[in-house]
Amino acid sequence: MEKDAGRVMVEKTVAGFGRLDFVIANAGFAIRYEKPLFSMTSEEIAETMLTQFKVFPVAFTTLAVEASKEMSKRYGSVGVNEAGHPRETGSIVVTLSEAALCPLRDDLLAYASAKLACVSVLRTLSATFGPLNIRVNGIAPGFANTAGPKKFYDRFPEIKSEIEKRNHLKPPFMHPGAVVPAVMYLLTDNYVTGEVIALDGGYNINMVSYFQNY
Ligand SMILES: NC(=O)c1ccc[n+]([C@@H]2O[C@H](COP(=O)([O-])OP(=O)(O)OC[C@H]3O[C@@H](n4cnc5c(N)ncnc54)[C@H](OP(=O)(O)O)[C@@H]3O)[C@@H](O)[C@H]2O)c1
């Protein structure tokens, strides 16, 4: 992550478009451990944790705060509509993961903990910037066969088949475009804040089904 990347992104957006209305914090990558934790050194664990925290909660927080500084100029005093809700709001959406809601995989320890930290950030920022009419929400997608994950699951088919068994809705690997309606909703609504929408086919619901004849 470039130093001051959030500020630079906000400045470039305002220079190019004249204002800032919303932010989607989506970029990033997952570190997946390929050996048991007992086989890893403390340095390896520390380095991977620090990397994932920089890529997710640190980048998200700095971007969201810089964006909120700018958005508060426009949305801080918009007044209310006939429903008594803010007439307009700025919106920040962060991409979390099923791993944030269900941190149960040892290979995803660093990734899941960094994504879960983003939930704490979004809830804090939603409360802090709510009075400025800035909303902060998250989506938690399930597994998609995008470039990075595909390489991993091709090498570890047993992990892929566990996911396939566990997802309640099929197919277990979603189309990345399935997140679009939820993102559009969070961008255009004016009253939802501090929330996470899970879009994971039920992966994070960890229930064992004893009767197999449904
Ligand atoms: N795919 C899944 O199964 C899945 C599931 C749950 C959540 N997610 C989340 O969804 C989001 C998008 O993931 P994806 O599956 O679309 O991954 P992807 O296909 O690997 O794309 C990731 C994107 O993030 C950019 N990126 C990565 N690290 C960056 C950095 N340090 N600075 C700036 N840009 C960076 C990449 O840019 P370059 O191409 O230039 O490297 C790429 O455009 C991530 O937050 C991921 O954690 C994915």
PDB file of C-alpha atoms and ligand atoms in Angstrom:
ATOM      1  CA  MET A   1       0.000   0.000   0.000  1.00  0.00           C
ATOM      2  CA  GLU A   2       1.384   3.388  -0.985  1.00  0.00           C
ATOM      3  CA  LYS A   3       1.794   5.810   1.884  1.00  0.00           C
ATOM      4  CA  ASP A   4      -1.130   8.275   1.734  1.00  0.00           C
ATOM      5  CA  ALA A   5      -2.877   6.141  -0.925  1.00  0.00           C
ATOM      6  CA  GLY A   6      -6.322   7.000   0.497  1.00  0.00           C
ATOM      7  CA  ARG A   7      -5.686  10.728   0.422  1.00  0.00           C
ATOM      8  CA  VAL A   8      -4.262  10.546  -3.120  1.00  0.00           C
ATOM      9  CA  MET A   9      -7.304   8.563  -4.350  1.00  0.00           C
ATOM     10  CA  VAL A  10      -9.693  11.105  -2.843  1.00  0.00           C
ATOM     11  CA  GLU A  11      -7.762  14.051  -4.284  1.00  0.00           C
ATOM     12  CA  LYS A  12      -7.635  12.480  -7.771  1.00  0.00           C
ATOM     13  CA  THR A  13     -11.361  11.708  -7.690  1.00  0.00           C
ATOM     14  CA  VAL A  14     -12.281  15.247  -6.677  1.00  0.00           C
ATOM     15  CA  ALA A  15      -9.861  16.699  -9.263  1.00  0.00           C
ATOM     16  CA  GLY A  16     -11.402  14.501 -11.993  1.00  0.00           C
ATOM     17  CA  PHE A  17     -15.111  14.544 -11.079  1.00  0.00           C
ATOM     18  CA  GLY A  18     -15.532  17.646  -8.930  1.00  0.00           C
ATOM     19  CA  ARG A  19     -16.874  15.784  -5.877  1.00  0.00           C
ATOM     20  CA  LEU A  20     -16.975  12.468  -4.017  1.00  0.00           C
ATOM     21  CA  ASP A  21     -20.225  10.630  -3.271  1.00  0.00           C
ATOM     22  CA  PHE A  22     -19.220   7.089  -2.445  1.00  0.00           C
ATOM     23  CA  VAL A  23     -16.313   4.750  -1.896  1.00  0.00           C
ATOM     24  CA  ILE A  24     -16.032   1.004  -2.459  1.00  0.00           C
ATOM     25  CA  ALA A  25     -13.024  -0.438  -0.638  1.00  0.00           C
ATOM     26  CA  ASN A  26     -12.640  -3.725  -2.491  1.00  0.00           C
ATOM     27  CA  ALA A  27      -9.013  -4.237  -3.549  1.00  0.00           C
ATOM     28  CA  GLY A  28      -6.840  -6.756  -1.784  1.00  0.00           C
ATOM     29  CA  PHE A  29      -5.592 -10.302  -1.709  1.00  0.00           C
ATOM     30  CA  ALA A  30      -5.783 -13.237   0.656  1.00  0.00           C
ATOM     31  CA  ILE A  31      -2.771 -14.933   2.138  1.00  0.00           C
ATOM     32  CA  ARG A  32      -3.534 -18.613   2.491  1.00  0.00           C
ATOM     33  CA  TYR A  33      -1.194 -20.680   4.631  1.00  0.00           C
ATOM     34  CA  GLU A  34      -0.076 -23.844   2.917  1.00  0.00           C
ATOM     35  CA  LYS A  35       1.176 -25.659   6.008  1.00  0.00           C
ATOM     36  CA  PRO A  36       0.011 -26.115   9.606  1.00  0.00           C
ATOM     37  CA  LEU A  37       0.573 -23.286  12.083  1.00  0.00           C
ATOM     38  CA  PHE A  38       2.974 -25.457  14.122  1.00  0.00           C
ATOM     39  CA  SER A  39       5.231 -25.655  11.032  1.00  0.00           C
ATOM     40  CA  MET A  40       5.407 -21.884  10.679  1.00  0.00           C
ATOM     41  CA  THR A  41       7.911 -19.631  12.385  1.00  0.00           C
ATOM     42  CA  SER A  42       6.779 -16.719  14.527  1.00  0.00           C
ATOM     43  CA  GLU A  43       8.329 -14.419  11.926  1.00  0.00           C
ATOM     44  CA  GLU A  44       6.235 -15.957   9.131  1.00  0.00           C
ATOM     45  CA  ILE A  45       3.075 -15.624  11.192  1.00  0.00           C
ATOM     46  CA  ALA A  46       3.859 -12.039  12.233  1.00  0.00           C
ATOM     47  CA  GLU A  47       4.771 -10.978   8.709  1.00  0.00           C
ATOM     48  CA  THR A  48       1.635 -12.428   7.136  1.00  0.00           C
ATOM     49  CA  MET A  49      -0.590 -10.942   9.848  1.00  0.00           C
ATOM     50  CA  LEU A  50       0.980  -7.499   9.399  1.00  0.00           C
ATOM     51  CA  THR A  51       0.613  -7.692   5.618  1.00  0.00           C
ATOM     52  CA  GLN A  52      -3.063  -8.630   5.801  1.00  0.00           C
ATOM     53  CA  PHE A  53      -3.786  -5.932   8.369  1.00  0.00           C
ATOM     54  CA  LYS A  54      -2.098  -3.312   6.150  1.00  0.00           C
ATOM     55  CA  VAL A  55      -4.011  -4.493   3.065  1.00  0.00           C
ATOM     56  CA  PHE A  56      -7.412  -4.553   4.777  1.00  0.00           C
ATOM     57  CA  PRO A  57      -8.201  -2.606   7.996  1.00  0.00           C
ATOM     58  CA  VAL A  58      -5.350  -0.098   7.680  1.00  0.00           C
ATOM     59  CA  ALA A  59      -6.040   0.682   4.009  1.00  0.00           C
ATOM     60  CA  PHE A  60      -9.805   0.716   4.595  1.00  0.00           C
ATOM     61  CA  THR A  61      -9.605   2.992   7.644  1.00  0.00           C
ATOM     62  CA  THR A  62      -7.285   5.549   6.085  1.00  0.00           C
ATOM     63  CA  LEU A  63      -9.287   5.650   2.850  1.00  0.00           C
ATOM     64  CA  ALA A  64     -12.613   5.906   4.699  1.00  0.00           C
ATOM     65  CA  VAL A  65     -11.433   8.739   6.940  1.00  0.00           C
ATOM     66  CA  GLU A  66      -9.952  10.712   4.029  1.00  0.00           C
ATOM     67  CA  ALA A  67     -13.119  10.147   1.993  1.00  0.00           C
ATOM     68  CA  SER A  68     -15.329  11.171   4.909  1.00  0.00           C
ATOM     69  CA  LYS A  69     -13.422  14.440   5.309  1.00  0.00           C
ATOM     70  CA  GLU A  70     -14.305  15.234   1.713  1.00  0.00           C
ATOM     71  CA  MET A  71     -17.880  13.868   1.767  1.00  0.00           C
ATOM     72  CA  SER A  72     -18.738  15.755   4.957  1.00  0.00           C
ATOM     73  CA  LYS A  73     -18.365  19.010   3.000  1.00  0.00           C
ATOM     74  CA  ARG A  74     -21.291  18.004   0.789  1.00  0.00           C
ATOM     75  CA  TYR A  75     -23.413  15.787   3.036  1.00  0.00           C
ATOM     76  CA  GLY A  76     -22.811  17.270   6.489  1.00  0.00           C
ATOM     77  CA  SER A  77     -25.818  19.610   6.299  1.00  0.00           C
ATOM     78  CA  VAL A  78     -28.226  18.293   3.650  1.00  0.00           C
ATOM     79  CA  GLY A  79     -31.418  18.514   5.699  1.00  0.00           C
ATOM     80  CA  VAL A  80     -34.185  15.896   5.778  1.00  0.00           C
ATOM     81  CA  ASN A  81     -36.763  14.589   3.305  1.00  0.00           C
ATOM     82  CA  GLU A  82     -40.515  14.123   3.927  1.00  0.00           C
ATOM     83  CA  ALA A  83     -39.794  10.835   5.734  1.00  0.00           C
ATOM     84  CA  GLY A  84     -37.493  12.657   8.122  1.00  0.00           C
ATOM     85  CA  HIS A  85     -34.457  10.840   6.744  1.00  0.00           C
ATOM     86  CA  PRO A  86     -31.372  12.634   5.447  1.00  0.00           C
ATOM     87  CA  ARG A  87     -32.084  13.954   1.956  1.00  0.00           C
ATOM     88  CA  GLU A  88     -28.811  12.502   0.687  1.00  0.00           C
ATOM     89  CA  THR A  89     -25.965  10.575   2.237  1.00  0.00           C
ATOM     90  CA  GLY A  90     -22.412   9.672   1.366  1.00  0.00           C
ATOM     91  CA  SER A  91     -21.760   5.946   1.324  1.00  0.00           C
ATOM     92  CA  ILE A  92     -18.726   3.807   2.029  1.00  0.00           C
ATOM     93  CA  VAL A  93     -18.875   0.077   1.303  1.00  0.00           C
ATOM     94  CA  VAL A  94     -16.104  -2.321   2.233  1.00  0.00           C
ATOM     95  CA  THR A  95     -15.741  -5.823   0.843  1.00  0.00           C
ATOM     96  CA  LEU A  96     -15.372  -8.253   3.701  1.00  0.00           C
ATOM     97  CA  SER A  97     -15.598 -11.997   3.268  1.00  0.00           C
ATOM     98  CA  GLU A  98     -17.423 -15.048   4.538  1.00  0.00           C
ATOM     99  CA  ALA A  99     -14.186 -15.517   6.478  1.00  0.00           C
ATOM    100  CA  ALA A 100     -14.957 -12.390   8.519  1.00  0.00           C
ATOM    101  CA  LEU A 101     -18.237 -13.894   9.720  1.00  0.00           C
ATOM    102  CA  CYS A 102     -16.963 -17.412  10.047  1.00  0.00           C
ATOM    103  CA  PRO A 103     -13.240 -17.419  10.875  1.00  0.00           C
ATOM    104  CA  LEU A 104     -12.929 -21.156  11.056  1.00  0.00           C
ATOM    105  CA  ARG A 105     -10.172 -22.028   8.610  1.00  0.00           C
ATOM    106  CA  ASP A 106      -6.591 -22.235   9.837  1.00  0.00           C
ATOM    107  CA  ASP A 107      -5.219 -21.493   6.350  1.00  0.00           C
ATOM    108  CA  LEU A 108      -7.094 -18.177   6.385  1.00  0.00           C
ATOM    109  CA  LEU A 109      -6.136 -17.079   9.899  1.00  0.00           C
ATOM    110  CA  ALA A 110      -4.369 -13.848   8.856  1.00  0.00           C
ATOM    111  CA  TYR A 111      -6.959 -12.979   6.206  1.00  0.00           C
ATOM    112  CA  ALA A 112     -10.008 -13.717   8.374  1.00  0.00           C
ATOM    113  CA  SER A 113      -8.718 -11.742  11.338  1.00  0.00           C
ATOM    114  CA  ALA A 114      -7.893  -8.753   9.119  1.00  0.00           C
ATOM    115  CA  LYS A 115     -11.359  -8.866   7.507  1.00  0.00           C
ATOM    116  CA  LEU A 116     -13.022  -9.185  10.912  1.00  0.00           C
ATOM    117  CA  ALA A 117     -11.090  -6.107  12.076  1.00  0.00           C
ATOM    118  CA  CYS A 118     -12.756  -4.240   9.193  1.00  0.00           C
ATOM    119  CA  VAL A 119     -16.154  -5.007  10.778  1.00  0.00           C
ATOM    120  CA  SER A 120     -15.038  -3.206  13.921  1.00  0.00           C
ATOM    121  CA  VAL A 121     -13.765  -0.294  11.826  1.00  0.00           C
ATOM    122  CA  LEU A 122     -16.982   0.002   9.825  1.00  0.00           C
ATOM    123  CA  ARG A 123     -19.131  -0.013  12.941  1.00  0.00           C
ATOM    124  CA  THR A 124     -16.995   2.616  14.649  1.00  0.00           C
ATOM    125  CA  LEU A 125     -16.881   4.843  11.570  1.00  0.00           C
ATOM    126  CA  SER A 126     -20.605   4.440  10.912  1.00  0.00           C
ATOM    127  CA  ALA A 127     -21.320   5.763  14.413  1.00  0.00           C
ATOM    128  CA  THR A 128     -18.665   8.480  14.211  1.00  0.00           C
ATOM    129  CA  PHE A 129     -19.645   9.823  10.791  1.00  0.00           C
ATOM    130  CA  GLY A 130     -23.403   9.132  11.012  1.00  0.00           C
ATOM    131  CA  PRO A 131     -24.079  12.683  12.256  1.00  0.00           C
ATOM    132  CA  LEU A 132     -22.340  13.906   9.071  1.00  0.00           C
ATOM    133  CA  ASN A 133     -24.753  11.825   6.937  1.00  0.00           C
ATOM    134  CA  ILE A 134     -22.051   9.398   5.884  1.00  0.00           C
ATOM    135  CA  ARG A 135     -22.981   5.719   5.985  1.00  0.00           C
ATOM    136  CA  VAL A 136     -20.475   2.876   6.283  1.00  0.00           C
ATOM    137  CA  ASN A 137     -21.470  -0.718   5.485  1.00  0.00           C
ATOM    138  CA  GLY A 138     -19.942  -3.968   4.308  1.00  0.00           C
ATOM    139  CA  ILE A 139     -20.683  -6.913   2.077  1.00  0.00           C
ATOM    140  CA  ALA A 140     -19.356 -10.357   2.931  1.00  0.00           C
ATOM    141  CA  PRO A 141     -19.188 -12.378  -0.278  1.00  0.00           C
ATOM    142  CA  GLY A 142     -18.656 -16.110  -0.350  1.00  0.00           C
ATOM    143  CA  PHE A 143     -16.253 -17.981  -2.558  1.00  0.00           C
ATOM    144  CA  ALA A 144     -15.764 -16.866  -6.144  1.00  0.00           C
ATOM    145  CA  ASN A 145     -13.361 -18.426  -8.582  1.00  0.00           C
ATOM    146  CA  THR A 146     -11.537 -15.178  -9.255  1.00  0.00           C
ATOM    147  CA  ALA A 147      -7.874 -15.262 -10.276  1.00  0.00           C
ATOM    148  CA  GLY A 148      -6.206 -15.502  -6.837  1.00  0.00           C
ATOM    149  CA  PRO A 149      -8.502 -18.052  -5.154  1.00  0.00           C
ATOM    150  CA  LYS A 150      -8.682 -20.259  -8.259  1.00  0.00           C
ATOM    151  CA  LYS A 151      -4.947 -20.954  -8.186  1.00  0.00           C
ATOM    152  CA  PHE A 152      -5.199 -21.996  -4.540  1.00  0.00           C
ATOM    153  CA  TYR A 153      -8.223 -24.272  -4.926  1.00  0.00           C
ATOM    154  CA  ASP A 154      -6.700 -25.924  -7.998  1.00  0.00           C
ATOM    155  CA  ARG A 155      -3.781 -26.926  -5.777  1.00  0.00           C
ATOM    156  CA  PHE A 156      -5.923 -27.909  -2.772  1.00  0.00           C
ATOM    157  CA  PRO A 157      -9.026 -29.674  -4.155  1.00  0.00           C
ATOM    158  CA  GLU A 158      -9.821 -31.144  -0.722  1.00  0.00           C
ATOM    159  CA  ILE A 159     -10.409 -27.635   0.682  1.00  0.00           C
ATOM    160  CA  LYS A 160     -12.572 -26.822  -2.339  1.00  0.00           C
ATOM    161  CA  SER A 161     -14.704 -29.901  -1.791  1.00  0.00           C
ATOM    162  CA  GLU A 162     -15.181 -29.017   1.912  1.00  0.00           C
ATOM    163  CA  ILE A 163     -16.549 -25.633   0.799  1.00  0.00           C
ATOM    164  CA  GLU A 164     -18.824 -27.350  -1.700  1.00  0.00           C
ATOM    165  CA  LYS A 165     -20.232 -29.582   1.050  1.00  0.00           C
ATOM    166  CA  ARG A 166     -20.701 -26.769   3.535  1.00  0.00           C
ATOM    167  CA  ASN A 167     -22.466 -24.152   1.402  1.00  0.00           C
ATOM    168  CA  HIS A 168     -26.217 -24.387   1.870  1.00  0.00           C
ATOM    169  CA  LEU A 169     -27.152 -22.758  -1.427  1.00  0.00           C
ATOM    170  CA  LYS A 170     -25.646 -23.995  -4.668  1.00  0.00           C
ATOM    171  CA  PRO A 171     -23.448 -23.456  -6.550  1.00  0.00           C
ATOM    172  CA  PRO A 172     -20.925 -23.029  -3.746  1.00  0.00           C
ATOM    173  CA  PHE A 173     -18.657 -20.833  -5.864  1.00  0.00           C
ATOM    174  CA  MET A 174     -20.580 -17.681  -6.699  1.00  0.00           C
ATOM    175  CA  HIS A 175     -20.400 -15.457  -9.750  1.00  0.00           C
ATOM    176  CA  PRO A 176     -18.548 -12.274  -8.701  1.00  0.00           C
ATOM    177  CA  GLY A 177     -21.350 -10.191 -10.261  1.00  0.00           C
ATOM    178  CA  ALA A 178     -23.761 -11.504  -7.611  1.00  0.00           C
ATOM    179  CA  VAL A 179     -22.549  -8.773  -5.253  1.00  0.00           C
ATOM    180  CA  VAL A 180     -23.710  -5.926  -7.512  1.00  0.00           C
ATOM    181  CA  PRO A 181     -27.358  -5.547  -6.289  1.00  0.00           C
ATOM    182  CA  ALA A 182     -26.244  -5.436  -2.645  1.00  0.00           C
ATOM    183  CA  VAL A 183     -23.555  -2.865  -3.384  1.00  0.00           C
ATOM    184  CA  MET A 184     -26.030  -0.739  -5.360  1.00  0.00           C
ATOM    185  CA  TYR A 185     -28.504  -0.915  -2.459  1.00  0.00           C
ATOM    186  CA  LEU A 186     -25.882   0.184   0.060  1.00  0.00           C
ATOM    187  CA  LEU A 187     -24.781   3.037  -2.191  1.00  0.00           C
ATOM    188  CA  THR A 188     -28.266   4.400  -2.881  1.00  0.00           C
ATOM    189  CA  ASP A 189     -30.088   3.847   0.426  1.00  0.00           C
ATOM    190  CA  ASN A 190     -30.097   6.736   2.911  1.00  0.00           C
ATOM    191  CA  TYR A 191     -30.731   5.051   6.249  1.00  0.00           C
ATOM    192  CA  VAL A 192     -28.758   1.807   6.582  1.00  0.00           C
ATOM    193  CA  THR A 193     -25.421   2.069   8.315  1.00  0.00           C
ATOM    194  CA  GLY A 194     -23.060  -0.112  10.329  1.00  0.00           C
ATOM    195  CA  GLU A 195     -24.391  -3.268   8.669  1.00  0.00           C
ATOM    196  CA  VAL A 196     -22.879  -6.254   6.894  1.00  0.00           C
ATOM    197  CA  ILE A 197     -24.759  -8.132   4.175  1.00  0.00           C
ATOM    198  CA  ALA A 198     -23.586 -11.713   3.797  1.00  0.00           C
ATOM    199  CA  LEU A 199     -23.722 -12.978   0.197  1.00  0.00           C
ATOM    200  CA  ASP A 200     -22.204 -16.381   0.757  1.00  0.00           C
ATOM    201  CA  GLY A 201     -24.882 -18.948  -0.008  1.00  0.00           C
ATOM    202  CA  GLY A 202     -25.197 -19.637   3.704  1.00  0.00           C
ATOM    203  CA  TYR A 203     -21.577 -20.682   4.212  1.00  0.00           C
ATOM    204  CA  ASN A 204     -21.326 -18.844   7.522  1.00  0.00           C
ATOM    205  CA  ILE A 205     -24.327 -20.702   8.922  1.00  0.00           C
ATOM    206  CA  ASN A 206     -22.534 -23.660  10.407  1.00  0.00           C
ATOM    207  CA  MET A 207     -25.279 -26.227  10.821  1.00  0.00           C
ATOM    208  CA  VAL A 208     -24.970 -29.978  10.463  1.00  0.00           C
ATOM    209  CA  SER A 209     -27.860 -31.590   8.630  1.00  0.00           C
ATOM    210  CA  TYR A 210     -28.593 -35.084  10.017  1.00  0.00           C
ATOM    211  CA  PHE A 211     -31.390 -35.878   7.621  1.00  0.00           C
ATOM    212  CA  GLN A 212     -30.081 -36.043   4.084  1.00  0.00           C
ATOM    213  CA  ASN A 213     -33.400 -36.431   2.250  1.00  0.00           C
ATOM    214  CA  TYR A 214     -34.464 -32.789   1.713  1.00  0.00           C
TER     215      TYR A 214
HETATM  216  N1  LIG B   1     -12.765 -14.335  -4.603  1.00  0.00           N
HETATM  217  C1  LIG B   1     -13.273 -14.728  -3.442  1.00  0.00           C
HETATM  218  O1  LIG B   1     -13.534 -15.939  -3.206  1.00  0.00           O
HETATM  219  C2  LIG B   1     -13.568 -13.706  -2.376  1.00  0.00           C
HETATM  220  C3  LIG B   1     -14.393 -14.095  -1.302  1.00  0.00           C
HETATM  221  C4  LIG B   1     -14.688 -13.166  -0.322  1.00  0.00           C
HETATM  222  C5  LIG B   1     -14.176 -11.893  -0.394  1.00  0.00           C
HETATM  223  N2  LIG B   1     -13.346 -11.542  -1.436  1.00  0.00           N
HETATM  224  C6  LIG B   1     -12.801 -10.185  -1.436  1.00  0.00           C
HETATM  225  O2  LIG B   1     -13.210  -9.536  -2.628  1.00  0.00           O
HETATM  226  C7  LIG B   1     -12.270  -8.511  -2.948  1.00  0.00           C
HETATM  227  C8  LIG B   1     -11.850  -8.653  -4.393  1.00  0.00           C
HETATM  228  O3  LIG B   1     -11.221  -9.922  -4.535  1.00  0.00           O
HETATM  229  P1  LIG B   1     -11.176 -10.742  -5.917  1.00  0.00           P
HETATM  230  O4  LIG B   1     -11.604 -12.124  -5.630  1.00  0.00           O
HETATM  231  O5  LIG B   1     -11.863  -9.958  -6.988  1.00  0.00           O
HETATM  232  O6  LIG B   1      -9.626 -10.790  -6.115  1.00  0.00           O
HETATM  233  P2  LIG B   1      -8.704 -10.652  -7.400  1.00  0.00           P
HETATM  234  O7  LIG B   1      -9.376 -11.208  -8.616  1.00  0.00           O
HETATM  235  O8  LIG B   1      -7.399 -11.221  -6.958  1.00  0.00           O
HETATM  236  O9  LIG B   1      -8.611  -9.054  -7.564  1.00  0.00           O
HETATM  237  C9  LIG B   1      -8.065  -8.270  -6.553  1.00  0.00           C
HETATM  238  C10 LIG B   1      -7.891  -6.834  -7.030  1.00  0.00           C
HETATM  239  O10 LIG B   1      -7.299  -6.082  -5.958  1.00  0.00           O
HETATM  240  C11 LIG B   1      -6.157  -5.404  -6.457  1.00  0.00           C
HETATM  241  N3  LIG B   1      -5.158  -5.342  -5.383  1.00  0.00           N
HETATM  242  C12 LIG B   1      -4.669  -6.366  -4.666  1.00  0.00           C
HETATM  243  N4  LIG B   1      -3.805  -5.923  -3.748  1.00  0.00           N
HETATM  244  C13 LIG B   1      -3.740  -4.583  -3.879  1.00  0.00           C
HETATM  245  C14 LIG B   1      -3.029  -3.556  -3.222  1.00  0.00           C
HETATM  246  N5  LIG B   1      -2.180  -3.820  -2.206  1.00  0.00           N
HETATM  247  N6  LIG B   1      -3.194  -2.277  -3.634  1.00  0.00           N
HETATM  248  C15 LIG B   1      -4.033  -2.000  -4.666  1.00  0.00           C
HETATM  249  N7  LIG B   1      -4.736  -2.934  -5.339  1.00  0.00           N
HETATM  250  C16 LIG B   1      -4.604  -4.213  -4.950  1.00  0.00           C
HETATM  251  C17 LIG B   1      -5.668  -6.243  -7.634  1.00  0.00           C
HETATM  252  O11 LIG B   1      -4.936  -5.440  -8.485  1.00  0.00           O
HETATM  253  P3  LIG B   1      -3.863  -6.097  -9.521  1.00  0.00           P
HETATM  254  O12 LIG B   1      -4.645  -6.893 -10.491  1.00  0.00           O
HETATM  255  O13 LIG B   1      -3.211  -4.879 -10.092  1.00  0.00           O
HETATM  256  O14 LIG B   1      -2.970  -6.934  -8.672  1.00  0.00           O
HETATM  257  C18 LIG B   1      -6.997  -6.716  -8.238  1.00  0.00           C
HETATM  258  O15 LIG B   1      -7.532  -5.731  -9.101  1.00  0.00           O
HETATM  259  C19 LIG B   1     -11.110  -8.656  -1.935  1.00  0.00           C
HETATM  260  O16 LIG B   1     -11.283  -7.743  -0.888  1.00  0.00           O
HETATM  261  C20 LIG B   1     -11.295 -10.091  -1.442  1.00  0.00           C
HETATM  262  O17 LIG B   1     -10.726 -10.285  -0.159  1.00  0.00           O
HETATM  263  C21 LIG B   1     -13.052 -12.412  -2.434  1.00  0.00           C
END
